[in-house]
PDB file of C-alpha atoms in Angstrom:
ATOM      1  CA  MET F   1     -14.188 -10.056 -53.836  1.00  0.00           C
ATOM      2  CA  TYR F   2     -15.345 -12.763 -51.474  1.00  0.00           C
ATOM      3  CA  ALA F   3     -17.103 -14.526 -54.339  1.00  0.00           C
ATOM      4  CA  LEU F   4     -13.814 -14.573 -56.238  1.00  0.00           C
ATOM      5  CA  ILE F   5     -12.019 -16.159 -53.293  1.00  0.00           C
ATOM      6  CA  TRP F   6     -14.795 -18.687 -52.885  1.00  0.00           C
ATOM      7  CA  ARG F   7     -14.517 -19.687 -56.526  1.00  0.00           C
ATOM      8  CA  ALA F   8     -10.732 -19.840 -56.387  1.00  0.00           C
ATOM      9  CA  ILE F   9     -10.840 -22.484 -53.643  1.00  0.00           C
ATOM     10  CA  PRO F  10     -10.970 -25.936 -55.212  1.00  0.00           C
ATOM     11  CA  GLY F  11     -13.079 -28.889 -54.191  1.00  0.00           C
ATOM     12  CA  PRO F  12     -16.723 -29.482 -53.243  1.00  0.00           C
ATOM     13  CA  TRP F  13     -18.360 -27.033 -50.883  1.00  0.00           C
ATOM     14  CA  PRO F  14     -17.494 -28.706 -47.546  1.00  0.00           C
ATOM     15  CA  VAL F  15     -13.843 -28.562 -48.523  1.00  0.00           C
ATOM     16  CA  LYS F  16     -14.275 -24.988 -49.679  1.00  0.00           C
ATOM     17  CA  LEU F  17     -15.836 -24.107 -46.373  1.00  0.00           C
ATOM     18  CA  LEU F  18     -12.992 -25.673 -44.415  1.00  0.00           C
ATOM     19  CA  VAL F  19     -10.343 -23.951 -46.503  1.00  0.00           C
ATOM     20  CA  ALA F  20     -12.203 -20.643 -46.225  1.00  0.00           C
ATOM     21  CA  LEU F  21     -12.396 -20.953 -42.441  1.00  0.00           C
ATOM     22  CA  ALA F  22      -8.702 -21.805 -42.337  1.00  0.00           C
ATOM     23  CA  LEU F  23      -7.953 -18.722 -44.414  1.00  0.00           C
ATOM     24  CA  VAL F  24      -9.991 -16.529 -42.093  1.00  0.00           C
ATOM     25  CA  ALA F  25      -8.277 -18.012 -39.033  1.00  0.00           C
ATOM     26  CA  GLY F  26      -4.874 -17.504 -40.613  1.00  0.00           C
ATOM     27  CA  ALA F  27      -5.614 -13.899 -41.469  1.00  0.00           C
ATOM     28  CA  ALA F  28      -6.939 -13.273 -37.952  1.00  0.00           C
ATOM     29  CA  ALA F  29      -3.853 -14.811 -36.328  1.00  0.00           C
ATOM     30  CA  GLY F  30      -1.526 -12.846 -38.587  1.00  0.00           C
ATOM     31  CA  LEU F  31      -3.277  -9.622 -37.684  1.00  0.00           C
ATOM     32  CA  TRP F  32      -3.433 -10.390 -33.973  1.00  0.00           C
ATOM     33  CA  TYR F  33       0.132 -11.511 -33.468  1.00  0.00           C
ATOM     34  CA  TYR F  34       2.063  -9.540 -36.072  1.00  0.00           C
ATOM     35  CA  VAL F  35       0.185  -6.646 -37.623  1.00  0.00           C
ATOM     36  CA  PHE F  36      -1.575  -5.234 -34.574  1.00  0.00           C
ATOM     37  CA  PRO F  37       1.468  -5.303 -32.272  1.00  0.00           C
ATOM     38  CA  ALA F  38       3.438  -3.586 -35.037  1.00  0.00           C
ATOM     39  CA  ILE F  39       0.997  -0.731 -35.582  1.00  0.00           C
ATOM     40  CA  ASP F  40      -0.049  -0.358 -31.959  1.00  0.00           C
ATOM     41  CA  PRO F  41       2.771   2.050 -30.962  1.00  0.00           C
ATOM     42  CA  TYR F  42       1.625   4.490 -33.649  1.00  0.00           C
ATOM     43  CA  MET F  43      -1.866   4.772 -32.242  1.00  0.00           C
ATOM     44  CA  PRO F  44      -2.401   8.165 -30.643  1.00  0.00           C
ATOM     45  CA  PHE F  45      -4.474   7.054 -27.678  1.00  0.00           C
ATOM     46  CA  ASN F  46      -1.935   5.207 -25.587  1.00  0.00           C
ATOM     47  CA  ASP F  47       0.476   7.842 -24.420  1.00  0.00           C
ATOM     48  CA  GLY F  48       0.443   8.126 -20.654  1.00  0.00           C
ATOM     49  CA  ALA F  49       3.283  10.495 -19.910  1.00  0.00           C
ATOM     50  CA  VAL F  50       3.151  14.234 -19.474  1.00  0.00           C
ATOM     51  CA  GLU F  51       5.240  15.964 -22.097  1.00  0.00           C
ATOM     52  CA  THR F  52       8.601  16.015 -20.434  1.00  0.00           C
ATOM     53  CA  GLN F  53      10.721  15.149 -23.404  1.00  0.00           C
ATOM     54  CA  GLY F  54       9.520  17.843 -25.747  1.00  0.00           C
ATOM     55  CA  GLY F  55       6.667  15.808 -27.114  1.00  0.00           C
ATOM     56  CA  PRO F  56       4.389  12.905 -26.445  1.00  0.00           C
TER      57      PRO F  56
ATOM     58  CA  MET Z   1     -22.848 -16.707 -51.571  1.00  0.00           C
ATOM     59  CA  VAL Z   2     -24.446 -17.858 -54.817  1.00  0.00           C
ATOM     60  CA  SER Z   3     -24.215 -14.517 -56.424  1.00  0.00           C
ATOM     61  CA  THR Z   4     -25.135 -13.318 -59.856  1.00  0.00           C
ATOM     62  CA  SER Z   5     -21.517 -13.314 -60.893  1.00  0.00           C
ATOM     63  CA  GLU Z   6     -21.443 -17.055 -60.366  1.00  0.00           C
ATOM     64  CA  ARG Z   7     -23.376 -17.526 -63.558  1.00  0.00           C
ATOM     65  CA  HIS Z   8     -21.135 -15.568 -65.812  1.00  0.00           C
ATOM     66  CA  SER Z   9     -17.877 -16.243 -64.097  1.00  0.00           C
ATOM     67  CA  ARG Z  10     -15.405 -18.244 -66.031  1.00  0.00           C
ATOM     68  CA  PRO Z  11     -15.936 -20.682 -68.880  1.00  0.00           C
ATOM     69  CA  ALA Z  12     -17.181 -23.981 -67.567  1.00  0.00           C
ATOM     70  CA  GLY Z  13     -13.909 -25.552 -66.545  1.00  0.00           C
ATOM     71  CA  ARG Z  14     -13.179 -29.015 -65.352  1.00  0.00           C
ATOM     72  CA  ARG Z  15     -15.363 -28.442 -62.333  1.00  0.00           C
ATOM     73  CA  GLY Z  16     -18.157 -27.209 -64.542  1.00  0.00           C
ATOM     74  CA  HIS Z  17     -19.066 -30.580 -65.960  1.00  0.00           C
ATOM     75  CA  PHE Z  18     -18.102 -32.258 -62.674  1.00  0.00           C
ATOM     76  CA  ARG Z  19     -20.815 -30.328 -60.895  1.00  0.00           C
ATOM     77  CA  GLY Z  20     -23.047 -30.294 -63.977  1.00  0.00           C
ATOM     78  CA  ARG Z  21     -24.675 -27.078 -62.883  1.00  0.00           C
ATOM     79  CA  ARG Z  22     -23.450 -24.472 -65.298  1.00  0.00           C
ATOM     80  CA  ARG Z  23     -26.332 -23.589 -67.496  1.00  0.00           C
ATOM     81  CA  LYS Z  24     -25.152 -20.371 -69.076  1.00  0.00           C
ATOM     82  CA  PRO Z  25     -22.853 -20.573 -72.053  1.00  0.00           C
ATOM     83  CA  PRO Z  26     -19.421 -19.052 -71.401  1.00  0.00           C
ATOM     84  CA  GLN Z  27     -19.873 -16.400 -74.071  1.00  0.00           C
ATOM     85  CA  ARG Z  28     -22.437 -14.431 -72.059  1.00  0.00           C
ATOM     86  CA  ARG Z  29     -21.679 -10.721 -72.310  1.00  0.00           C
ATOM     87  CA  TYR Z  30     -21.574  -8.351 -69.368  1.00  0.00           C
ATOM     88  CA  THR Z  31     -24.279  -5.731 -69.363  1.00  0.00           C
ATOM     89  CA  GLY Z  32     -23.924  -2.308 -67.849  1.00  0.00           C
ATOM     90  CA  GLY Z  33     -26.008  -3.465 -64.911  1.00  0.00           C
ATOM     91  CA  ASP Z  34     -23.635  -6.345 -64.204  1.00  0.00           C
ATOM     92  CA  ILE Z  35     -20.679  -4.004 -64.081  1.00  0.00           C
ATOM     93  CA  ALA Z  36     -22.480  -1.516 -61.853  1.00  0.00           C
ATOM     94  CA  ARG Z  37     -23.583  -4.288 -59.505  1.00  0.00           C
ATOM     95  CA  GLY Z  38     -20.047  -5.660 -59.396  1.00  0.00           C
ATOM     96  CA  ILE Z  39     -18.600  -2.280 -58.482  1.00  0.00           C
ATOM     97  CA  VAL Z  40     -21.203  -1.605 -55.823  1.00  0.00           C
ATOM     98  CA  ARG Z  41     -20.774  -5.072 -54.370  1.00  0.00           C
ATOM     99  CA  THR Z  42     -16.999  -4.705 -54.221  1.00  0.00           C
ATOM    100  CA  ILE Z  43     -17.308  -1.378 -52.448  1.00  0.00           C
ATOM    101  CA  GLY Z  44     -19.724  -2.932 -50.000  1.00  0.00           C
ATOM    102  CA  GLU Z  45     -17.387  -5.813 -49.311  1.00  0.00           C
ATOM    103  CA  LEU Z  46     -14.449  -3.495 -48.793  1.00  0.00           C
ATOM    104  CA  LEU Z  47     -16.427  -1.420 -46.300  1.00  0.00           C
ATOM    105  CA  PHE Z  48     -17.555  -4.553 -44.534  1.00  0.00           C
ATOM    106  CA  THR Z  49     -13.964  -5.753 -44.346  1.00  0.00           C
ATOM    107  CA  ALA Z  50     -12.767  -2.422 -42.998  1.00  0.00           C
ATOM    108  CA  GLY Z  51     -15.416  -2.549 -40.289  1.00  0.00           C
ATOM    109  CA  ILE Z  52     -14.441  -6.058 -39.252  1.00  0.00           C
ATOM    110  CA  LEU Z  53     -10.759  -5.074 -39.162  1.00  0.00           C
ATOM    111  CA  MET Z  54     -11.440  -2.084 -36.931  1.00  0.00           C
ATOM    112  CA  LEU Z  55     -13.572  -4.066 -34.525  1.00  0.00           C
ATOM    113  CA  PHE Z  56     -10.883  -6.711 -34.431  1.00  0.00           C
ATOM    114  CA  PHE Z  57      -8.233  -4.114 -33.688  1.00  0.00           C
ATOM    115  CA  ALA Z  58     -10.382  -2.698 -30.903  1.00  0.00           C
ATOM    116  CA  ALA Z  59     -10.645  -6.196 -29.458  1.00  0.00           C
ATOM    117  CA  TYR Z  60      -6.878  -6.502 -29.663  1.00  0.00           C
ATOM    118  CA  GLU Z  61      -6.391  -3.217 -27.841  1.00  0.00           C
ATOM    119  CA  VAL Z  62      -8.526  -4.478 -24.983  1.00  0.00           C
ATOM    120  CA  TYR Z  63      -7.695  -8.170 -24.711  1.00  0.00           C
ATOM    121  CA  GLY Z  64      -4.592  -8.864 -26.778  1.00  0.00           C
ATOM    122  CA  LYS Z  65      -2.460  -6.226 -25.145  1.00  0.00           C
ATOM    123  CA  GLN Z  66      -3.334  -7.441 -21.702  1.00  0.00           C
ATOM    124  CA  PHE Z  67      -1.974 -10.845 -22.611  1.00  0.00           C
ATOM    125  CA  LYS Z  68       1.198  -9.325 -24.025  1.00  0.00           C
ATOM    126  CA  THR Z  69       1.573  -7.120 -20.980  1.00  0.00           C
ATOM    127  CA  ASP Z  70       1.328 -10.082 -18.640  1.00  0.00           C
ATOM    128  CA  GLN Z  71       3.963 -11.910 -20.637  1.00  0.00           C
ATOM    129  CA  GLU Z  72       6.338  -8.959 -20.634  1.00  0.00           C
ATOM    130  CA  GLN Z  73       5.797  -8.394 -16.910  1.00  0.00           C
ATOM    131  CA  GLN Z  74       6.829 -11.933 -16.128  1.00  0.00           C
ATOM    132  CA  GLN Z  75      10.072 -11.466 -18.025  1.00  0.00           C
ATOM    133  CA  LEU Z  76      10.773  -8.189 -16.278  1.00  0.00           C
ATOM    134  CA  ALA Z  77      10.045  -9.725 -12.892  1.00  0.00           C
ATOM    135  CA  GLN Z  78      12.671 -12.365 -13.499  1.00  0.00           C
ATOM    136  CA  GLY Z  79      15.318  -9.722 -14.124  1.00  0.00           C
ATOM    137  CA  LEU Z  80      14.241  -7.573 -11.207  1.00  0.00           C
ATOM    138  CA  GLU Z  81      15.515  -9.665  -8.310  1.00  0.00           C
ATOM    139  CA  GLU Z  82      18.769 -10.117 -10.136  1.00  0.00           C
ATOM    140  CA  ARG Z  83      19.171  -6.405 -10.639  1.00  0.00           C
ATOM    141  CA  TRP Z  84      18.414  -5.639  -7.018  1.00  0.00           C
ATOM    142  CA  SER Z  85      21.142  -7.911  -5.798  1.00  0.00           C
ATOM    143  CA  GLU Z  86      23.542  -6.384  -8.318  1.00  0.00           C
ATOM    144  CA  GLN Z  87      22.658  -2.900  -7.164  1.00  0.00           C
ATOM    145  CA  GLU Z  88      23.621  -3.713  -3.619  1.00  0.00           C
ATOM    146  CA  GLU Z  89      27.089  -4.439  -4.843  1.00  0.00           C
ATOM    147  CA  ARG Z  90      27.502  -1.561  -7.234  1.00  0.00           C
ATOM    148  CA  GLY Z  91      25.630   1.236  -5.514  1.00  0.00           C
ATOM    149  CA  PRO Z  92      22.207   2.706  -6.102  1.00  0.00           C
ATOM    150  CA  ASP Z  93      22.912   4.510  -9.353  1.00  0.00           C
ATOM    151  CA  ALA Z  94      24.368   1.566 -11.154  1.00  0.00           C
ATOM    152  CA  GLY Z  95      22.173  -0.054 -13.706  1.00  0.00           C
ATOM    153  CA  ALA Z  96      19.649   2.751 -14.167  1.00  0.00           C
ATOM    154  CA  MET Z  97      19.343   1.869 -17.813  1.00  0.00           C
ATOM    155  CA  PRO Z  98      16.249   2.923 -19.756  1.00  0.00           C
ATOM    156  CA  GLY Z  99      13.814   0.106 -20.177  1.00  0.00           C
ATOM    157  CA  GLN Z 100      15.248  -1.925 -17.334  1.00  0.00           C
ATOM    158  CA  ALA Z 101      13.276  -2.875 -14.286  1.00  0.00           C
ATOM    159  CA  ASN Z 102      13.383  -0.346 -11.478  1.00  0.00           C
ATOM    160  CA  SER Z 103      10.910  -1.294  -8.784  1.00  0.00           C
ATOM    161  CA  ARG Z 104       7.675  -3.119  -8.209  1.00  0.00           C
ATOM    162  CA  LEU Z 105       4.355  -1.352  -7.821  1.00  0.00           C
ATOM    163  CA  TYR Z 106       1.260  -2.787  -6.132  1.00  0.00           C
ATOM    164  CA  ILE Z 107      -2.240  -1.374  -6.122  1.00  0.00           C
ATOM    165  CA  PRO Z 108      -4.170  -3.658  -3.787  1.00  0.00           C
ATOM    166  CA  GLU Z 109      -7.518  -1.920  -4.435  1.00  0.00           C
ATOM    167  CA  LEU Z 110      -7.350  -2.965  -8.057  1.00  0.00           C
ATOM    168  CA  ASP Z 111      -5.534  -6.219  -7.361  1.00  0.00           C
ATOM    169  CA  LEU Z 112      -2.803  -5.243  -9.794  1.00  0.00           C
ATOM    170  CA  LYS Z 113       0.961  -5.208  -9.640  1.00  0.00           C
ATOM    171  CA  TRP Z 114       3.701  -4.387 -12.103  1.00  0.00           C
ATOM    172  CA  VAL Z 115       7.398  -4.182 -12.547  1.00  0.00           C
ATOM    173  CA  VAL Z 116       8.204  -0.522 -13.143  1.00  0.00           C
ATOM    174  CA  VAL Z 117      10.899   0.173 -15.718  1.00  0.00           C
ATOM    175  CA  ASN Z 118      13.218   3.159 -16.024  1.00  0.00           C
ATOM    176  CA  GLY Z 119      12.167   5.827 -18.478  1.00  0.00           C
ATOM    177  CA  VAL Z 120       8.878   7.037 -19.892  1.00  0.00           C
ATOM    178  CA  SER Z 121       9.476   6.898 -23.634  1.00  0.00           C
ATOM    179  CA  GLN Z 122       7.023   4.976 -25.784  1.00  0.00           C
ATOM    180  CA  GLU Z 123       9.551   2.205 -26.104  1.00  0.00           C
ATOM    181  CA  ASP Z 124      10.034   1.907 -22.345  1.00  0.00           C
ATOM    182  CA  ILE Z 125       6.418   1.899 -21.274  1.00  0.00           C
ATOM    183  CA  ARG Z 126       4.926  -0.279 -23.961  1.00  0.00           C
ATOM    184  CA  TYR Z 127       4.168  -3.106 -21.583  1.00  0.00           C
ATOM    185  CA  SER Z 128       4.772  -1.745 -18.128  1.00  0.00           C
ATOM    186  CA  PRO Z 129       4.619   1.476 -16.164  1.00  0.00           C
ATOM    187  CA  GLY Z 130       7.768   3.587 -16.407  1.00  0.00           C
ATOM    188  CA  HIS Z 131       9.559   5.726 -13.861  1.00  0.00           C
ATOM    189  CA  TYR Z 132      10.261   9.361 -14.717  1.00  0.00           C
ATOM    190  CA  GLY Z 133      14.036   9.448 -14.387  1.00  0.00           C
ATOM    191  CA  ASP Z 134      16.325  12.393 -13.694  1.00  0.00           C
ATOM    192  CA  ASP Z 135      16.188  13.513 -17.316  1.00  0.00           C
ATOM    193  CA  ASP Z 136      12.412  13.472 -17.399  1.00  0.00           C
ATOM    194  CA  VAL Z 137      11.651  15.850 -14.528  1.00  0.00           C
ATOM    195  CA  SER Z 138      12.263  19.564 -14.658  1.00  0.00           C
ATOM    196  CA  GLY Z 139      14.574  19.783 -11.657  1.00  0.00           C
ATOM    197  CA  GLY Z 140      16.639  16.890 -12.924  1.00  0.00           C
ATOM    198  CA  ASP Z 141      16.199  15.231  -9.579  1.00  0.00           C
ATOM    199  CA  ALA Z 142      13.892  12.240  -9.527  1.00  0.00           C
ATOM    200  CA  ALA Z 143      13.349  10.621  -6.162  1.00  0.00           C
ATOM    201  CA  ALA Z 144      14.121   7.002  -5.433  1.00  0.00           C
ATOM    202  CA  PRO Z 145      11.363   4.897  -3.841  1.00  0.00           C
ATOM    203  CA  GLY Z 146      10.644   6.152  -0.326  1.00  0.00           C
ATOM    204  CA  GLU Z 147      12.875   9.170  -0.733  1.00  0.00           C
ATOM    205  CA  LYS Z 148      11.722  12.738  -0.103  1.00  0.00           C
ATOM    206  CA  GLY Z 149      10.595  14.157  -3.404  1.00  0.00           C
ATOM    207  CA  ASN Z 150       8.422  12.631  -6.060  1.00  0.00           C
ATOM    208  CA  TYR Z 151       8.614   9.129  -7.429  1.00  0.00           C
ATOM    209  CA  ALA Z 152       6.590   9.568 -10.621  1.00  0.00           C
ATOM    210  CA  VAL Z 153       5.352   6.718 -12.773  1.00  0.00           C
ATOM    211  CA  ALA Z 154       3.722   6.872 -16.200  1.00  0.00           C
ATOM    212  CA  GLY Z 155       1.580   4.086 -17.611  1.00  0.00           C
ATOM    213  CA  HIS Z 156      -0.665   3.486 -20.577  1.00  0.00           C
ATOM    214  CA  ARG Z 157      -4.394   3.531 -20.057  1.00  0.00           C
ATOM    215  CA  THR Z 158      -4.697  -0.051 -21.242  1.00  0.00           C
ATOM    216  CA  PRO Z 159      -6.253  -3.040 -19.534  1.00  0.00           C
ATOM    217  CA  GLY Z 160      -3.585  -4.698 -17.456  1.00  0.00           C
ATOM    218  CA  ILE Z 161      -1.864  -1.377 -16.749  1.00  0.00           C
ATOM    219  CA  PHE Z 162      -3.568   1.834 -15.587  1.00  0.00           C
ATOM    220  CA  TRP Z 163      -7.008   1.174 -17.104  1.00  0.00           C
ATOM    221  CA  ASP Z 164      -8.931   1.430 -13.829  1.00  0.00           C
ATOM    222  CA  LEU Z 165      -6.765   4.058 -12.206  1.00  0.00           C
ATOM    223  CA  ASP Z 166      -9.753   6.392 -11.953  1.00  0.00           C
ATOM    224  CA  LEU Z 167     -11.322   4.002  -9.446  1.00  0.00           C
ATOM    225  CA  LEU Z 168      -8.725   4.883  -6.817  1.00  0.00           C
ATOM    226  CA  GLU Z 169      -9.975   7.054  -3.993  1.00  0.00           C
ATOM    227  CA  ASP Z 170      -8.290   9.160  -1.370  1.00  0.00           C
ATOM    228  CA  GLY Z 171      -6.810   6.954   1.315  1.00  0.00           C
ATOM    229  CA  ASP Z 172      -6.314   3.918  -0.903  1.00  0.00           C
ATOM    230  CA  SER Z 173      -2.871   2.484  -0.550  1.00  0.00           C
ATOM    231  CA  ILE Z 174      -0.263   2.018  -3.236  1.00  0.00           C
ATOM    232  CA  VAL Z 175       2.798  -0.020  -2.357  1.00  0.00           C
ATOM    233  CA  LEU Z 176       6.222   0.367  -3.903  1.00  0.00           C
ATOM    234  CA  GLU Z 177       8.903  -2.255  -3.482  1.00  0.00           C
ATOM    235  CA  ASP Z 178      12.607  -1.797  -4.036  1.00  0.00           C
ATOM    236  CA  GLY Z 179      15.587  -3.905  -3.087  1.00  0.00           C
ATOM    237  CA  GLU Z 180      15.325  -3.222   0.638  1.00  0.00           C
ATOM    238  CA  ASN Z 181      11.883  -2.028   1.614  1.00  0.00           C
ATOM    239  CA  PHE Z 182       8.175  -1.928   1.010  1.00  0.00           C
ATOM    240  CA  TYR Z 183       6.899   1.658   0.915  1.00  0.00           C
ATOM    241  CA  THR Z 184       3.209   2.222   1.506  1.00  0.00           C
ATOM    242  CA  TYR Z 185       1.728   5.396   0.032  1.00  0.00           C
ATOM    243  CA  GLU Z 186      -1.776   6.703   0.522  1.00  0.00           C
ATOM    244  CA  VAL Z 187      -3.640   8.467  -2.242  1.00  0.00           C
ATOM    245  CA  ILE Z 188      -4.051  12.138  -1.339  1.00  0.00           C
ATOM    246  CA  GLU Z 189      -5.203  13.700  -4.575  1.00  0.00           C
ATOM    247  CA  GLU Z 190      -6.531  12.886  -8.000  1.00  0.00           C
ATOM    248  CA  ARG Z 191      -6.791  15.355 -10.815  1.00  0.00           C
ATOM    249  CA  THR Z 192      -7.048  15.568 -14.549  1.00  0.00           C
ATOM    250  CA  VAL Z 193      -4.751  17.973 -16.334  1.00  0.00           C
ATOM    251  CA  THR Z 194      -3.637  18.724 -19.872  1.00  0.00           C
ATOM    252  CA  PRO Z 195      -0.390  17.069 -20.987  1.00  0.00           C
ATOM    253  CA  ASP Z 196       1.613  20.275 -20.655  1.00  0.00           C
ATOM    254  CA  HIS Z 197       1.285  20.323 -16.865  1.00  0.00           C
ATOM    255  CA  VAL Z 198       4.706  18.856 -16.346  1.00  0.00           C
ATOM    256  CA  GLU Z 199       4.927  20.159 -12.787  1.00  0.00           C
ATOM    257  CA  VAL Z 200       2.933  17.151 -11.587  1.00  0.00           C
ATOM    258  CA  VAL Z 201       6.156  15.146 -11.659  1.00  0.00           C
ATOM    259  CA  ASP Z 202       8.222  17.843  -9.930  1.00  0.00           C
ATOM    260  CA  PRO Z 203       9.771  17.000  -6.549  1.00  0.00           C
ATOM    261  CA  ASP Z 204       6.970  18.992  -4.917  1.00  0.00           C
ATOM    262  CA  PRO Z 205       4.038  19.197  -7.343  1.00  0.00           C
ATOM    263  CA  PHE Z 206       2.004  21.353  -4.975  1.00  0.00           C
ATOM    264  CA  ASP Z 207       4.531  24.094  -4.256  1.00  0.00           C
ATOM    265  CA  PRO Z 208       7.243  24.767  -6.846  1.00  0.00           C
ATOM    266  CA  GLU Z 209       9.272  26.724  -4.308  1.00  0.00           C
ATOM    267  CA  ASN Z 210       9.988  23.525  -2.458  1.00  0.00           C
ATOM    268  CA  ASN Z 211      11.364  21.754  -5.503  1.00  0.00           C
ATOM    269  CA  ASP Z 212      14.953  22.079  -4.399  1.00  0.00           C
ATOM    270  CA  ASP Z 213      14.227  20.813  -0.937  1.00  0.00           C
ATOM    271  CA  PRO Z 214      11.036  18.745  -0.904  1.00  0.00           C
ATOM    272  CA  GLU Z 215       9.596  17.964   2.496  1.00  0.00           C
ATOM    273  CA  ARG Z 216       7.310  15.135   1.611  1.00  0.00           C
ATOM    274  CA  ALA Z 217       7.877  11.766  -0.015  1.00  0.00           C
ATOM    275  CA  LEU Z 218       5.339  11.476  -2.797  1.00  0.00           C
ATOM    276  CA  LEU Z 219       4.363   8.958  -5.412  1.00  0.00           C
ATOM    277  CA  THR Z 220       2.699  10.196  -8.589  1.00  0.00           C
ATOM    278  CA  LEU Z 221       1.009   8.096 -11.229  1.00  0.00           C
ATOM    279  CA  THR Z 222       0.214   9.587 -14.627  1.00  0.00           C
ATOM    280  CA  THR Z 223      -1.860   8.063 -17.381  1.00  0.00           C
ATOM    281  CA  CYS Z 224      -4.149   9.006 -20.254  1.00  0.00           C
ATOM    282  CA  ALA Z 225      -7.557  10.479 -19.682  1.00  0.00           C
ATOM    283  CA  PRO Z 226     -10.157   9.836 -20.851  1.00  0.00           C
ATOM    284  CA  LYS Z 227      -9.762   6.178 -21.701  1.00  0.00           C
ATOM    285  CA  LEU Z 228      -8.421   5.470 -25.184  1.00  0.00           C
ATOM    286  CA  ASN Z 229      -7.857   9.143 -25.701  1.00  0.00           C
ATOM    287  CA  ASN Z 230      -4.922  11.443 -25.575  1.00  0.00           C
ATOM    288  CA  THR Z 231      -6.217  14.869 -24.690  1.00  0.00           C
ATOM    289  CA  HIS Z 232      -5.683  14.898 -20.931  1.00  0.00           C
ATOM    290  CA  ARG Z 233      -3.716  13.156 -18.222  1.00  0.00           C
ATOM    291  CA  LEU Z 234      -5.100  11.544 -15.103  1.00  0.00           C
ATOM    292  CA  ILE Z 235      -2.799  12.252 -12.174  1.00  0.00           C
ATOM    293  CA  ILE Z 236      -2.784  10.413  -8.859  1.00  0.00           C
ATOM    294  CA  HIS Z 237      -0.699  11.792  -6.018  1.00  0.00           C
ATOM    295  CA  ALA Z 238       0.045   9.668  -2.974  1.00  0.00           C
ATOM    296  CA  GLU Z 239       2.101  10.323   0.137  1.00  0.00           C
ATOM    297  CA  LEU Z 240       4.413   7.973   1.991  1.00  0.00           C
ATOM    298  CA  THR Z 241       2.891   6.661   5.202  1.00  0.00           C
ATOM    299  CA  ASP Z 242       4.890   3.580   6.039  1.00  0.00           C
ATOM    300  CA  THR Z 243       8.256   2.015   5.312  1.00  0.00           C
ATOM    301  CA  ARG Z 244       8.687  -1.642   6.046  1.00  0.00           C
ATOM    302  CA  PRO Z 245      11.957  -3.540   5.662  1.00  0.00           C
ATOM    303  CA  LYS Z 246      11.686  -6.613   3.520  1.00  0.00           C
ATOM    304  CA  GLU Z 247      12.790  -8.898   6.344  1.00  0.00           C
ATOM    305  CA  ASP Z 248       9.449  -8.134   8.031  1.00  0.00           C
ATOM    306  CA  GLY Z 249       7.517  -9.533   5.106  1.00  0.00           C
ATOM    307  CA  MET Z 250       4.972  -7.881   2.893  1.00  0.00           C
ATOM    308  CA  PRO Z 251       2.568  -5.276   4.295  1.00  0.00           C
ATOM    309  CA  ASP Z 252      -0.867  -6.626   5.138  1.00  0.00           C
ATOM    310  CA  SER Z 253      -2.503  -4.626   2.379  1.00  0.00           C
ATOM    311  CA  ILE Z 254      -0.716  -6.592  -0.324  1.00  0.00           C
ATOM    312  CA  ALA Z 255      -0.197  -9.886   1.487  1.00  0.00           C
ATOM    313  CA  HIS Z 256      -2.720 -11.581  -0.800  1.00  0.00           C
ATOM    314  CA  MET Z 257      -0.731 -10.467  -3.852  1.00  0.00           C
ATOM    315  CA  ALA Z 258       2.462 -12.297  -2.961  1.00  0.00           C
ATOM    316  CA  PRO Z 259       4.126 -13.888  -5.994  1.00  0.00           C
ATOM    317  CA  GLU Z 260       3.184 -17.398  -4.895  1.00  0.00           C
ATOM    318  CA  ASN Z 261      -0.516 -16.577  -4.751  1.00  0.00           C
ATOM    319  CA  GLN Z 262      -0.376 -14.501  -7.865  1.00  0.00           C
ATOM    320  CA  ALA Z 263       0.139 -17.459 -10.176  1.00  0.00           C
ATOM    321  CA  GLU Z 264      -3.261 -18.907  -9.461  1.00  0.00           C
ATOM    322  CA  GLY Z 265      -4.905 -15.513  -9.155  1.00  0.00           C
ATOM    323  CA  GLU Z 266      -4.329 -14.647 -12.768  1.00  0.00           C
TER     324      GLU Z 266
END
């Protein structure tokens, strides 16, 4: 999987490395700012209220 | 990174002769071992990726949310003063909209303060503690700050909100601020209960017979216990000890947390 990505990136290896790092950074930012905030409310461990409304 | 699959990848393309390193002819056939290795390697990489993702999400839960919480709190704080001045004109019940700012809560022991919003639904308390409103308590009669009864607040057990709430001890002060006054409460009891103990937010959590006519002004904080888990609730009860009009300035216990100082503190 990672080997495939590595081979799909064009250029000599320093360029490949840079592009790969940029890809990793992009994926991390996307997760951090969009994916994680979106899925966070569905996590079971952050409900602080007692069950007053018929459920947590 | 120079894996076995590199050799039998794709036919030597334009980069093949550019690098001049491809020794194997493109017609090389896959053996059973190659396929097995490829499958095992892919599984390994997927597991590795899943592990990294989970660690990253854990890091987000601890650090990322704190950042988001701080941001959201600043926005809420801006609306709070506005709402207080509106309330003076329209009466105390006006503007009790879910998700809107209700009061400000200070815990000097932990050096934390928040804008408390109305309502305790997931939506309301995502980034700030929420006040159990009339609909959320069994008697249908939630107390206002400083009033006799129980001003109950729910918050997530996340860094930036009620993460360290277990560090509070009896006698520690919690300060509530509304449009007119600062109310100082002292912690009188901590306990851990299961989530079905809804009486902790009743007007008198200690004696249900007093619910219609509570004698004491209480503040109750509820949050998850244990940390990052959902099985129990940590409950902090505090009792009103002092009411101080805003013209007299902030109480000494929270003087160092005044908004001007706060900017550099965080």
